[in-house]
């Protein structure tokens, strides 16, 4: 277990693979922790130096007072890279992690070699949904939204076929600190990169899920259409395609990040 002490937050992270290889940083979705990347660790760590971290307010990272902003979460990544002595990395983020990746690509392009935006969007609205969700969590706890949120992470059929995975995801979400979850809801609410996408210069892969209700394929195609040269892949699954269409997700990511030997 490793922690990085940044200026105003303590981040939990884990490293796998050979540090001599190019580094790939993985960023979790809202309400999840770094364990959400479990099916990616073994296949990816054979080829890259893998860094997973718990976003501020999530997992074992420190829960600081909110509201958070995506810029704040992006600066956390820059601070983590600085602490680890990593100048330039690949980055892959799911949902909220994808918003963080867009901010990094726009504000610190020199730190990113390649970018994978997975099950995310340039803008995830409407804003009132995030405001009301944050208020509910602060009033009633994260447990009050577990059913509604976790039901969108996997398709219903896959959740039935993989009950242990579905149960573990519900536990992960329920264990998220209410303040961290609510504060991050407001970060997602206020993020809007739609007009800035053409300024992203990092080679980008966009992954969408056919049955994703939170960030549907149309949002992924918007990203791919507006980021110069971006590649688009649509996988089978709902919001967490890295857990539902594991083999094709891993193949897509490995192929994309394997197109360059070093970041």
C-alpha atoms as an extended CHARMM CRD file, in Angstrom:
* protein
*
       263  EXT
         1         1  UNK       CA              0.0000000000        0.0000000000        0.0000000000  PROA      1               0.0000000000
         2         2  UNK       CA              1.4660000000        3.3410000000       -1.0370000000  PROA      2               0.0000000000
         3         3  UNK       CA              0.4630000000        6.9340000000       -0.4320000000  PROA      3               0.0000000000
         4         4  UNK       CA              1.5990000000       10.2140000000       -1.9710000000  PROA      4               0.0000000000
         5         5  UNK       CA              1.4750000000       13.3110000000        0.2170000000  PROA      5               0.0000000000
         6         6  UNK       CA              0.4940000000       16.1920000000       -2.0460000000  PROA      6               0.0000000000
         7         7  UNK       CA              0.0020000000       19.8290000000       -1.0690000000  PROA      7               0.0000000000
         8         8  UNK       CA             -3.5440000000       19.4070000000        0.2380000000  PROA      8               0.0000000000
         9         9  UNK       CA             -4.4430000000       15.7330000000       -0.1220000000  PROA      9               0.0000000000
        10        10  UNK       CA             -3.0760000000       12.2650000000        0.5680000000  PROA      10              0.0000000000
        11        11  UNK       CA             -3.5550000000       10.0100000000       -2.4460000000  PROA      11              0.0000000000
        12        12  UNK       CA             -3.5410000000        6.2240000000       -2.3470000000  PROA      12              0.0000000000
        13        13  UNK       CA             -1.9410000000        4.5420000000       -5.3480000000  PROA      13              0.0000000000
        14        14  UNK       CA             -0.5360000000        1.2020000000       -6.4970000000  PROA      14              0.0000000000
        15        15  UNK       CA              2.1480000000        0.3710000000       -9.0210000000  PROA      15              0.0000000000
        16        16  UNK       CA              2.4750000000       -2.8000000000      -11.0770000000  PROA      16              0.0000000000
        17        17  UNK       CA              4.8640000000       -3.8590000000      -13.8210000000  PROA      17              0.0000000000
        18        18  UNK       CA              8.3870000000       -2.8780000000      -14.7500000000  PROA      18              0.0000000000
        19        19  UNK       CA              9.2120000000        0.8180000000      -14.0940000000  PROA      19              0.0000000000
        20        20  UNK       CA             11.5340000000        0.6570000000      -17.1190000000  PROA      20              0.0000000000
        21        21  UNK       CA              8.4760000000        0.3610000000      -19.3750000000  PROA      21              0.0000000000
        22        22  UNK       CA              6.2960000000        3.2920000000      -20.4410000000  PROA      22              0.0000000000
        23        23  UNK       CA              3.9130000000        4.3250000000      -17.6600000000  PROA      23              0.0000000000
        24        24  UNK       CA              0.1320000000        4.0900000000      -17.9580000000  PROA      24              0.0000000000
        25        25  UNK       CA             -1.9600000000        5.8740000000      -15.3140000000  PROA      25              0.0000000000
        26        26  UNK       CA             -5.5020000000        4.5690000000      -14.6940000000  PROA      26              0.0000000000
        27        27  UNK       CA             -8.1850000000        6.8470000000      -13.2460000000  PROA      27              0.0000000000
        28        28  UNK       CA            -11.3840000000        5.5060000000      -11.6530000000  PROA      28              0.0000000000
        29        29  UNK       CA            -15.0010000000        6.4430000000      -12.1980000000  PROA      29              0.0000000000
        30        30  UNK       CA            -17.2080000000        8.2610000000       -9.7050000000  PROA      30              0.0000000000
        31        31  UNK       CA            -17.9950000000        6.0690000000       -6.7140000000  PROA      31              0.0000000000
        32        32  UNK       CA            -15.3170000000        3.5020000000       -7.5500000000  PROA      32              0.0000000000
        33        33  UNK       CA            -11.7590000000        2.8620000000       -6.3880000000  PROA      33              0.0000000000
        34        34  UNK       CA             -8.5840000000        1.5910000000       -7.9990000000  PROA      34              0.0000000000
        35        35  UNK       CA             -9.7620000000       -2.0170000000       -7.6170000000  PROA      35              0.0000000000
        36        36  UNK       CA            -12.1860000000       -1.3920000000      -10.4890000000  PROA      36              0.0000000000
        37        37  UNK       CA             -9.2020000000       -2.0390000000      -12.7840000000  PROA      37              0.0000000000
        38        38  UNK       CA             -8.5930000000       -5.5940000000      -11.5260000000  PROA      38              0.0000000000
        39        39  UNK       CA             -9.0860000000       -7.3320000000      -14.9310000000  PROA      39              0.0000000000
        40        40  UNK       CA             -6.5760000000       -4.9850000000      -16.5310000000  PROA      40              0.0000000000
        41        41  UNK       CA             -3.6790000000       -5.4080000000      -14.1030000000  PROA      41              0.0000000000
        42        42  UNK       CA             -2.1210000000       -8.6800000000      -15.2300000000  PROA      42              0.0000000000
        43        43  UNK       CA             -2.3890000000       -8.2300000000      -19.0270000000  PROA      43              0.0000000000
        44        44  UNK       CA             -1.3970000000       -4.5500000000      -19.0180000000  PROA      44              0.0000000000
        45        45  UNK       CA              1.4160000000       -4.8310000000      -16.4760000000  PROA      45              0.0000000000
        46        46  UNK       CA              3.2470000000       -7.2240000000      -18.7950000000  PROA      46              0.0000000000
        47        47  UNK       CA              3.7430000000       -4.3320000000      -21.2130000000  PROA      47              0.0000000000
        48        48  UNK       CA              3.5650000000       -1.0900000000      -19.2270000000  PROA      48              0.0000000000
        49        49  UNK       CA              4.3980000000        0.3210000000      -15.8270000000  PROA      49              0.0000000000
        50        50  UNK       CA              0.8970000000        0.5660000000      -14.4050000000  PROA      50              0.0000000000
        51        51  UNK       CA             -0.0980000000        3.2510000000      -11.8890000000  PROA      51              0.0000000000
        52        52  UNK       CA             -3.5890000000        3.1280000000      -10.3710000000  PROA      52              0.0000000000
        53        53  UNK       CA             -4.7910000000        5.6740000000       -7.8460000000  PROA      53              0.0000000000
        54        54  UNK       CA             -7.9010000000        6.4690000000       -5.8370000000  PROA      54              0.0000000000
        55        55  UNK       CA             -9.3330000000        9.8140000000       -6.8210000000  PROA      55              0.0000000000
        56        56  UNK       CA             -9.5280000000       12.3730000000       -4.0090000000  PROA      56              0.0000000000
        57        57  UNK       CA            -12.4650000000       11.4880000000       -1.7570000000  PROA      57              0.0000000000
        58        58  UNK       CA            -12.5730000000        7.8800000000       -2.9840000000  PROA      58              0.0000000000
        59        59  UNK       CA            -11.1560000000        4.5570000000       -1.8460000000  PROA      59              0.0000000000
        60        60  UNK       CA             -8.2790000000        5.0360000000        0.5770000000  PROA      60              0.0000000000
        61        61  UNK       CA             -7.3700000000        8.5340000000       -0.6030000000  PROA      61              0.0000000000
        62        62  UNK       CA             -8.0490000000       11.4140000000        1.7420000000  PROA      62              0.0000000000
        63        63  UNK       CA            -11.5470000000       12.8760000000        1.8580000000  PROA      63              0.0000000000
        64        64  UNK       CA            -11.0760000000       16.6270000000        1.7160000000  PROA      64              0.0000000000
        65        65  UNK       CA            -13.9760000000       19.0870000000        1.9920000000  PROA      65              0.0000000000
        66        66  UNK       CA            -15.8650000000       19.7770000000       -1.2330000000  PROA      66              0.0000000000
        67        67  UNK       CA            -16.9560000000       20.8050000000       -3.6750000000  PROA      67              0.0000000000
        68        68  UNK       CA            -14.2510000000       19.4330000000       -5.9670000000  PROA      68              0.0000000000
        69        69  UNK       CA            -13.4950000000       20.5110000000       -9.5200000000  PROA      69              0.0000000000
        70        70  UNK       CA            -12.1080000000       18.4970000000      -12.4040000000  PROA      70              0.0000000000
        71        71  UNK       CA             -9.1950000000       20.9580000000      -12.4920000000  PROA      71              0.0000000000
        72        72  UNK       CA             -8.4710000000       20.0460000000       -8.8640000000  PROA      72              0.0000000000
        73        73  UNK       CA             -8.5940000000       16.3330000000       -9.6640000000  PROA      73              0.0000000000
        74        74  UNK       CA             -6.3250000000       16.9260000000      -12.6560000000  PROA      74              0.0000000000
        75        75  UNK       CA             -3.8170000000       18.8200000000      -10.5440000000  PROA      75              0.0000000000
        76        76  UNK       CA             -3.8240000000       15.8380000000       -8.1650000000  PROA      76              0.0000000000
        77        77  UNK       CA             -2.6040000000       13.6720000000      -11.0460000000  PROA      77              0.0000000000
        78        78  UNK       CA              0.1290000000       16.1650000000      -11.9110000000  PROA      78              0.0000000000
        79        79  UNK       CA              1.1720000000       16.2090000000       -8.2490000000  PROA      79              0.0000000000
        80        80  UNK       CA              1.2520000000       12.4160000000       -8.1510000000  PROA      80              0.0000000000
        81        81  UNK       CA              3.3870000000       12.2870000000      -11.2920000000  PROA      81              0.0000000000
        82        82  UNK       CA              5.7730000000       14.8300000000       -9.7750000000  PROA      82              0.0000000000
        83        83  UNK       CA              6.0680000000       12.8180000000       -6.5440000000  PROA      83              0.0000000000
        84        84  UNK       CA              6.8110000000        9.6610000000       -8.5420000000  PROA      84              0.0000000000
        85        85  UNK       CA              9.2930000000       11.3900000000      -10.8540000000  PROA      85              0.0000000000
        86        86  UNK       CA              7.2140000000       10.6780000000      -13.9680000000  PROA      86              0.0000000000
        87        87  UNK       CA              7.5720000000       13.3420000000      -16.6270000000  PROA      87              0.0000000000
        88        88  UNK       CA              5.3470000000       11.9590000000      -19.3940000000  PROA      88              0.0000000000
        89        89  UNK       CA              2.8170000000        9.1470000000      -19.2360000000  PROA      89              0.0000000000
        90        90  UNK       CA             -0.0730000000        7.4680000000      -20.9650000000  PROA      90              0.0000000000
        91        91  UNK       CA             -3.4260000000        8.0350000000      -19.2640000000  PROA      91              0.0000000000
        92        92  UNK       CA             -6.7280000000        6.1480000000      -19.3150000000  PROA      92              0.0000000000
        93        93  UNK       CA             -9.8160000000        7.2160000000      -17.3970000000  PROA      93              0.0000000000
        94        94  UNK       CA            -13.3670000000        5.9430000000      -17.0790000000  PROA      94              0.0000000000
        95        95  UNK       CA            -16.2790000000        8.3880000000      -16.7530000000  PROA      95              0.0000000000
        96        96  UNK       CA            -15.0900000000       10.9740000000      -14.1770000000  PROA      96              0.0000000000
        97        97  UNK       CA            -11.5610000000        9.7310000000      -14.8610000000  PROA      97              0.0000000000
        98        98  UNK       CA            -12.1430000000       10.5340000000      -18.5250000000  PROA      98              0.0000000000
        99        99  UNK       CA            -13.0660000000       14.1100000000      -17.6310000000  PROA      99              0.0000000000
       100       100  UNK       CA             -9.8190000000       14.2980000000      -15.6610000000  PROA      100             0.0000000000
       101       101  UNK       CA             -7.9720000000       13.0310000000      -18.7330000000  PROA      101             0.0000000000
       102       102  UNK       CA             -9.5170000000       15.7280000000      -20.9230000000  PROA      102             0.0000000000
       103       103  UNK       CA             -8.4420000000       18.4220000000      -18.4500000000  PROA      103             0.0000000000
       104       104  UNK       CA             -4.8930000000       17.0570000000      -18.3980000000  PROA      104             0.0000000000
       105       105  UNK       CA             -4.7310000000       16.9200000000      -22.1960000000  PROA      105             0.0000000000
       106       106  UNK       CA             -5.8710000000       20.5440000000      -22.4250000000  PROA      106             0.0000000000
       107       107  UNK       CA             -3.8740000000       22.0120000000      -19.5470000000  PROA      107             0.0000000000
       108       108  UNK       CA             -0.7580000000       19.8330000000      -19.3280000000  PROA      108             0.0000000000
       109       109  UNK       CA             -0.2870000000       18.3470000000      -22.8040000000  PROA      109             0.0000000000
       110       110  UNK       CA              3.4370000000       17.9920000000      -22.1520000000  PROA      110             0.0000000000
       111       111  UNK       CA              2.6800000000       15.3460000000      -19.4900000000  PROA      111             0.0000000000
       112       112  UNK       CA              0.5660000000       13.0860000000      -21.7290000000  PROA      112             0.0000000000
       113       113  UNK       CA              1.8460000000       10.8160000000      -24.4710000000  PROA      113             0.0000000000
       114       114  UNK       CA             -1.4500000000        9.0580000000      -25.2970000000  PROA      114             0.0000000000
       115       115  UNK       CA             -4.9430000000        9.3020000000      -23.8790000000  PROA      115             0.0000000000
       116       116  UNK       CA             -7.8120000000        6.7900000000      -23.5940000000  PROA      116             0.0000000000
       117       117  UNK       CA            -11.2330000000        8.2340000000      -22.7710000000  PROA      117             0.0000000000
       118       118  UNK       CA            -13.4890000000        5.3800000000      -21.6800000000  PROA      118             0.0000000000
       119       119  UNK       CA            -17.2450000000        5.5570000000      -21.1510000000  PROA      119             0.0000000000
       120       120  UNK       CA            -17.1580000000        9.2870000000      -20.7020000000  PROA      120             0.0000000000
       121       121  UNK       CA            -18.2200000000       12.5270000000      -22.3700000000  PROA      121             0.0000000000
       122       122  UNK       CA            -17.1090000000       16.1100000000      -22.8040000000  PROA      122             0.0000000000
       123       123  UNK       CA            -20.1280000000       17.1620000000      -20.7500000000  PROA      123             0.0000000000
       124       124  UNK       CA            -22.2280000000       14.8380000000      -18.5770000000  PROA      124             0.0000000000
       125       125  UNK       CA            -25.5330000000       16.5710000000      -17.8890000000  PROA      125             0.0000000000
       126       126  UNK       CA            -28.0160000000       17.6930000000      -16.8840000000  PROA      126             0.0000000000
       127       127  UNK       CA            -26.4870000000       19.6550000000      -13.9870000000  PROA      127             0.0000000000
       128       128  UNK       CA            -29.5480000000       19.4570000000      -11.7510000000  PROA      128             0.0000000000
       129       129  UNK       CA            -29.1850000000       15.6650000000      -11.5960000000  PROA      129             0.0000000000
       130       130  UNK       CA            -25.7280000000       16.0100000000      -10.0590000000  PROA      130             0.0000000000
       131       131  UNK       CA            -26.8560000000       18.6840000000       -7.6310000000  PROA      131             0.0000000000
       132       132  UNK       CA            -29.7610000000       16.5720000000       -6.4030000000  PROA      132             0.0000000000
       133       133  UNK       CA            -27.6090000000       13.4460000000       -6.1690000000  PROA      133             0.0000000000
       134       134  UNK       CA            -24.9990000000       15.2730000000       -4.0850000000  PROA      134             0.0000000000
       135       135  UNK       CA            -27.7140000000       16.6000000000       -1.7900000000  PROA      135             0.0000000000
       136       136  UNK       CA            -29.2450000000       13.1390000000       -1.3620000000  PROA      136             0.0000000000
       137       137  UNK       CA            -25.9000000000       11.5460000000       -0.5330000000  PROA      137             0.0000000000
       138       138  UNK       CA            -25.0780000000       14.2270000000        2.0120000000  PROA      138             0.0000000000
       139       139  UNK       CA            -28.4960000000       13.7820000000        3.6190000000  PROA      139             0.0000000000
       140       140  UNK       CA            -28.9680000000       10.0080000000        3.4090000000  PROA      140             0.0000000000
       141       141  UNK       CA            -25.5460000000        8.4970000000        2.6890000000  PROA      141             0.0000000000
       142       142  UNK       CA            -24.1590000000        6.7380000000       -0.3650000000  PROA      142             0.0000000000
       143       143  UNK       CA            -26.2410000000        3.6700000000        0.4160000000  PROA      143             0.0000000000
       144       144  UNK       CA            -29.3260000000        5.6060000000       -0.6420000000  PROA      144             0.0000000000
       145       145  UNK       CA            -28.1840000000        5.7200000000       -4.2850000000  PROA      145             0.0000000000
       146       146  UNK       CA            -26.4360000000        2.3460000000       -4.6280000000  PROA      146             0.0000000000
       147       147  UNK       CA            -29.3240000000        0.6230000000       -6.3880000000  PROA      147             0.0000000000
       148       148  UNK       CA            -29.8680000000        3.3930000000       -8.9220000000  PROA      148             0.0000000000
       149       149  UNK       CA            -26.1880000000        3.9460000000       -9.7120000000  PROA      149             0.0000000000
       150       150  UNK       CA            -24.8550000000        0.3740000000       -9.6810000000  PROA      150             0.0000000000
       151       151  UNK       CA            -27.6700000000       -0.7670000000      -11.9660000000  PROA      151             0.0000000000
       152       152  UNK       CA            -26.1230000000        1.3580000000      -14.7210000000  PROA      152             0.0000000000
       153       153  UNK       CA            -22.5930000000        0.0290000000      -14.3320000000  PROA      153             0.0000000000
       154       154  UNK       CA            -23.3190000000       -3.3890000000      -15.8620000000  PROA      154             0.0000000000
       155       155  UNK       CA            -26.1030000000       -4.5630000000      -18.1320000000  PROA      155             0.0000000000
       156       156  UNK       CA            -28.8310000000       -6.4270000000      -16.2520000000  PROA      156             0.0000000000
       157       157  UNK       CA            -28.0510000000       -9.7430000000      -17.9480000000  PROA      157             0.0000000000
       158       158  UNK       CA            -24.3470000000       -9.4960000000      -17.1610000000  PROA      158             0.0000000000
       159       159  UNK       CA            -25.0180000000       -8.5740000000      -13.5420000000  PROA      159             0.0000000000
       160       160  UNK       CA            -27.1940000000      -11.6920000000      -13.1930000000  PROA      160             0.0000000000
       161       161  UNK       CA            -24.5380000000      -13.8480000000      -14.8670000000  PROA      161             0.0000000000
       162       162  UNK       CA            -21.7650000000      -12.4040000000      -12.6820000000  PROA      162             0.0000000000
       163       163  UNK       CA            -23.3630000000      -11.9660000000       -9.2510000000  PROA      163             0.0000000000
       164       164  UNK       CA            -20.0620000000      -11.8020000000       -7.3650000000  PROA      164             0.0000000000
       165       165  UNK       CA            -18.8030000000       -8.9750000000       -9.5630000000  PROA      165             0.0000000000
       166       166  UNK       CA            -22.1020000000       -7.1000000000       -9.2460000000  PROA      166             0.0000000000
       167       167  UNK       CA            -22.0350000000       -7.5040000000       -5.4690000000  PROA      167             0.0000000000
       168       168  UNK       CA            -18.4150000000       -6.3440000000       -5.2140000000  PROA      168             0.0000000000
       169       169  UNK       CA            -19.2080000000       -3.2170000000       -7.2070000000  PROA      169             0.0000000000
       170       170  UNK       CA            -22.1280000000       -2.4160000000       -4.9390000000  PROA      170             0.0000000000
       171       171  UNK       CA            -19.8530000000       -2.8140000000       -1.9210000000  PROA      171             0.0000000000
       172       172  UNK       CA            -17.2360000000       -0.5600000000       -3.5030000000  PROA      172             0.0000000000
       173       173  UNK       CA            -19.8040000000        2.1440000000       -4.1590000000  PROA      173             0.0000000000
       174       174  UNK       CA            -21.3920000000        1.8410000000       -0.7150000000  PROA      174             0.0000000000
       175       175  UNK       CA            -17.9580000000        2.1820000000        0.9270000000  PROA      175             0.0000000000
       176       176  UNK       CA            -17.3100000000        5.5490000000       -0.7350000000  PROA      176             0.0000000000
       177       177  UNK       CA            -17.2860000000        8.4340000000        1.7340000000  PROA      177             0.0000000000
       178       178  UNK       CA            -20.4540000000       10.5540000000        1.3870000000  PROA      178             0.0000000000
       179       179  UNK       CA            -18.5480000000       13.8350000000        1.3150000000  PROA      179             0.0000000000
       180       180  UNK       CA            -16.0820000000       12.5340000000       -1.2600000000  PROA      180             0.0000000000
       181       181  UNK       CA            -18.8590000000       11.2310000000       -3.4710000000  PROA      181             0.0000000000
       182       182  UNK       CA            -20.9800000000       14.3730000000       -3.1930000000  PROA      182             0.0000000000
       183       183  UNK       CA            -18.0120000000       16.6680000000       -3.7670000000  PROA      183             0.0000000000
       184       184  UNK       CA            -17.0330000000       14.7130000000       -6.8930000000  PROA      184             0.0000000000
       185       185  UNK       CA            -20.6260000000       14.8640000000       -8.1870000000  PROA      185             0.0000000000
       186       186  UNK       CA            -20.2430000000       18.6230000000       -8.3080000000  PROA      186             0.0000000000
       187       187  UNK       CA            -16.9300000000       18.3130000000      -10.1550000000  PROA      187             0.0000000000
       188       188  UNK       CA            -18.6510000000       16.2290000000      -12.8360000000  PROA      188             0.0000000000
       189       189  UNK       CA            -21.6040000000       18.6440000000      -12.9020000000  PROA      189             0.0000000000
       190       190  UNK       CA            -19.4370000000       21.6650000000      -13.6380000000  PROA      190             0.0000000000
       191       191  UNK       CA            -17.1160000000       20.1220000000      -16.2500000000  PROA      191             0.0000000000
       192       192  UNK       CA            -17.7190000000       21.0790000000      -19.8780000000  PROA      192             0.0000000000
       193       193  UNK       CA            -14.9920000000       20.5070000000      -22.4750000000  PROA      193             0.0000000000
       194       194  UNK       CA            -17.2060000000       20.5080000000      -25.5670000000  PROA      194             0.0000000000
       195       195  UNK       CA            -15.7440000000       23.6720000000      -27.0390000000  PROA      195             0.0000000000
       196       196  UNK       CA            -12.1520000000       22.7990000000      -26.1710000000  PROA      196             0.0000000000
       197       197  UNK       CA            -11.8760000000       19.3020000000      -27.6780000000  PROA      197             0.0000000000
       198       198  UNK       CA            -10.2520000000       20.4520000000      -30.9590000000  PROA      198             0.0000000000
       199       199  UNK       CA             -7.2910000000       21.7070000000      -28.8950000000  PROA      199             0.0000000000
       200       200  UNK       CA             -6.4180000000       18.2090000000      -27.6250000000  PROA      200             0.0000000000
       201       201  UNK       CA             -3.2080000000       17.1390000000      -29.3300000000  PROA      201             0.0000000000
       202       202  UNK       CA             -2.4880000000       13.8140000000      -27.6110000000  PROA      202             0.0000000000
       203       203  UNK       CA             -3.3020000000       10.7580000000      -29.7370000000  PROA      203             0.0000000000
       204       204  UNK       CA             -6.6440000000        9.6830000000      -28.3040000000  PROA      204             0.0000000000
       205       205  UNK       CA             -8.6840000000        6.4900000000      -28.1370000000  PROA      205             0.0000000000
       206       206  UNK       CA            -12.3740000000        6.7980000000      -27.2660000000  PROA      206             0.0000000000
       207       207  UNK       CA            -14.1350000000        3.7090000000      -25.9160000000  PROA      207             0.0000000000
       208       208  UNK       CA            -17.9280000000        3.6210000000      -25.5660000000  PROA      208             0.0000000000
       209       209  UNK       CA            -20.3880000000        0.9840000000      -24.3980000000  PROA      209             0.0000000000
       210       210  UNK       CA            -23.3270000000        0.0570000000      -26.5920000000  PROA      210             0.0000000000
       211       211  UNK       CA            -25.6710000000       -0.1500000000      -23.5960000000  PROA      211             0.0000000000
       212       212  UNK       CA            -24.1900000000        2.7130000000      -21.5460000000  PROA      212             0.0000000000
       213       213  UNK       CA            -27.0340000000        4.9160000000      -20.2980000000  PROA      213             0.0000000000
       214       214  UNK       CA            -24.8240000000        7.3410000000      -18.3750000000  PROA      214             0.0000000000
       215       215  UNK       CA            -22.5060000000        8.2320000000      -21.2720000000  PROA      215             0.0000000000
       216       216  UNK       CA            -24.0930000000        6.6610000000      -24.3700000000  PROA      216             0.0000000000
       217       217  UNK       CA            -22.2580000000        5.9530000000      -27.6280000000  PROA      217             0.0000000000
       218       218  UNK       CA            -23.3870000000        9.2880000000      -29.0820000000  PROA      218             0.0000000000
       219       219  UNK       CA            -21.2540000000       11.0220000000      -26.4410000000  PROA      219             0.0000000000
       220       220  UNK       CA            -18.2640000000        8.8820000000      -27.3440000000  PROA      220             0.0000000000
       221       221  UNK       CA            -18.7180000000        9.6370000000      -31.0330000000  PROA      221             0.0000000000
       222       222  UNK       CA            -18.8890000000       13.3570000000      -30.2060000000  PROA      222             0.0000000000
       223       223  UNK       CA            -15.5180000000       13.0840000000      -28.4820000000  PROA      223             0.0000000000
       224       224  UNK       CA            -13.9970000000       11.1610000000      -31.3840000000  PROA      224             0.0000000000
       225       225  UNK       CA            -15.4470000000       13.5500000000      -33.9650000000  PROA      225             0.0000000000
       226       226  UNK       CA            -14.0730000000       16.6570000000      -32.2390000000  PROA      226             0.0000000000
       227       227  UNK       CA            -10.6520000000       15.4750000000      -31.0180000000  PROA      227             0.0000000000
       228       228  UNK       CA             -8.2800000000       15.6090000000      -33.9960000000  PROA      228             0.0000000000
       229       229  UNK       CA             -7.3220000000       12.1380000000      -35.1910000000  PROA      229             0.0000000000
       230       230  UNK       CA             -9.1240000000       10.3090000000      -32.3780000000  PROA      230             0.0000000000
       231       231  UNK       CA             -9.9280000000        6.6110000000      -32.7390000000  PROA      231             0.0000000000
       232       232  UNK       CA            -13.3500000000        5.2630000000      -31.7170000000  PROA      232             0.0000000000
       233       233  UNK       CA            -14.2070000000        1.7920000000      -30.4020000000  PROA      233             0.0000000000
       234       234  UNK       CA            -17.6500000000        0.6760000000      -29.2820000000  PROA      234             0.0000000000
       235       235  UNK       CA            -17.7510000000       -2.3310000000      -26.9740000000  PROA      235             0.0000000000
       236       236  UNK       CA            -20.5120000000       -4.5230000000      -25.5990000000  PROA      236             0.0000000000
       237       237  UNK       CA            -21.5730000000       -3.4760000000      -22.1420000000  PROA      237             0.0000000000
       238       238  UNK       CA            -22.9320000000       -0.6760000000      -20.0310000000  PROA      238             0.0000000000
       239       239  UNK       CA            -20.9470000000        1.9980000000      -18.1570000000  PROA      239             0.0000000000
       240       240  UNK       CA            -17.9780000000       -0.1430000000      -17.0660000000  PROA      240             0.0000000000
       241       241  UNK       CA            -16.8820000000       -1.8350000000      -20.2830000000  PROA      241             0.0000000000
       242       242  UNK       CA            -13.5060000000       -2.6220000000      -18.7080000000  PROA      242             0.0000000000
       243       243  UNK       CA            -15.3970000000       -5.0750000000      -16.4710000000  PROA      243             0.0000000000
       244       244  UNK       CA            -18.0680000000       -6.2950000000      -18.8740000000  PROA      244             0.0000000000
       245       245  UNK       CA            -16.2110000000       -6.6470000000      -22.1870000000  PROA      245             0.0000000000
       246       246  UNK       CA            -12.8480000000       -7.3560000000      -20.6100000000  PROA      246             0.0000000000
       247       247  UNK       CA            -11.0300000000       -9.0960000000      -23.4510000000  PROA      247             0.0000000000
       248       248  UNK       CA            -11.9380000000       -6.5580000000      -26.1180000000  PROA      248             0.0000000000
       249       249  UNK       CA            -11.2950000000       -3.6650000000      -23.7400000000  PROA      249             0.0000000000
       250       250  UNK       CA             -7.8320000000       -4.9590000000      -22.9160000000  PROA      250             0.0000000000
       251       251  UNK       CA             -7.0560000000       -5.6460000000      -26.5650000000  PROA      251             0.0000000000
       252       252  UNK       CA             -8.1510000000       -2.1390000000      -27.5760000000  PROA      252             0.0000000000
       253       253  UNK       CA             -6.0730000000       -0.4830000000      -24.8710000000  PROA      253             0.0000000000
       254       254  UNK       CA             -2.9830000000       -2.6270000000      -25.4340000000  PROA      254             0.0000000000
       255       255  UNK       CA             -3.1280000000       -2.1010000000      -29.1810000000  PROA      255             0.0000000000
       256       256  UNK       CA             -3.5040000000        1.6500000000      -28.7780000000  PROA      256             0.0000000000
       257       257  UNK       CA             -0.8000000000        2.1720000000      -26.1690000000  PROA      257             0.0000000000
       258       258  UNK       CA              1.4280000000       -0.3540000000      -27.9000000000  PROA      258             0.0000000000
       259       259  UNK       CA              1.5910000000        1.8090000000      -31.0240000000  PROA      259             0.0000000000
       260       260  UNK       CA              4.4750000000        3.6830000000      -29.4650000000  PROA      260             0.0000000000
       261       261  UNK       CA              7.4160000000        2.1540000000      -27.6650000000  PROA      261             0.0000000000
       262       262  UNK       CA              7.9010000000        4.9810000000      -25.1980000000  PROA      262             0.0000000000
       263       263  UNK       CA              5.8130000000        7.9590000000      -24.0290000000  PROA      263             0.0000000000
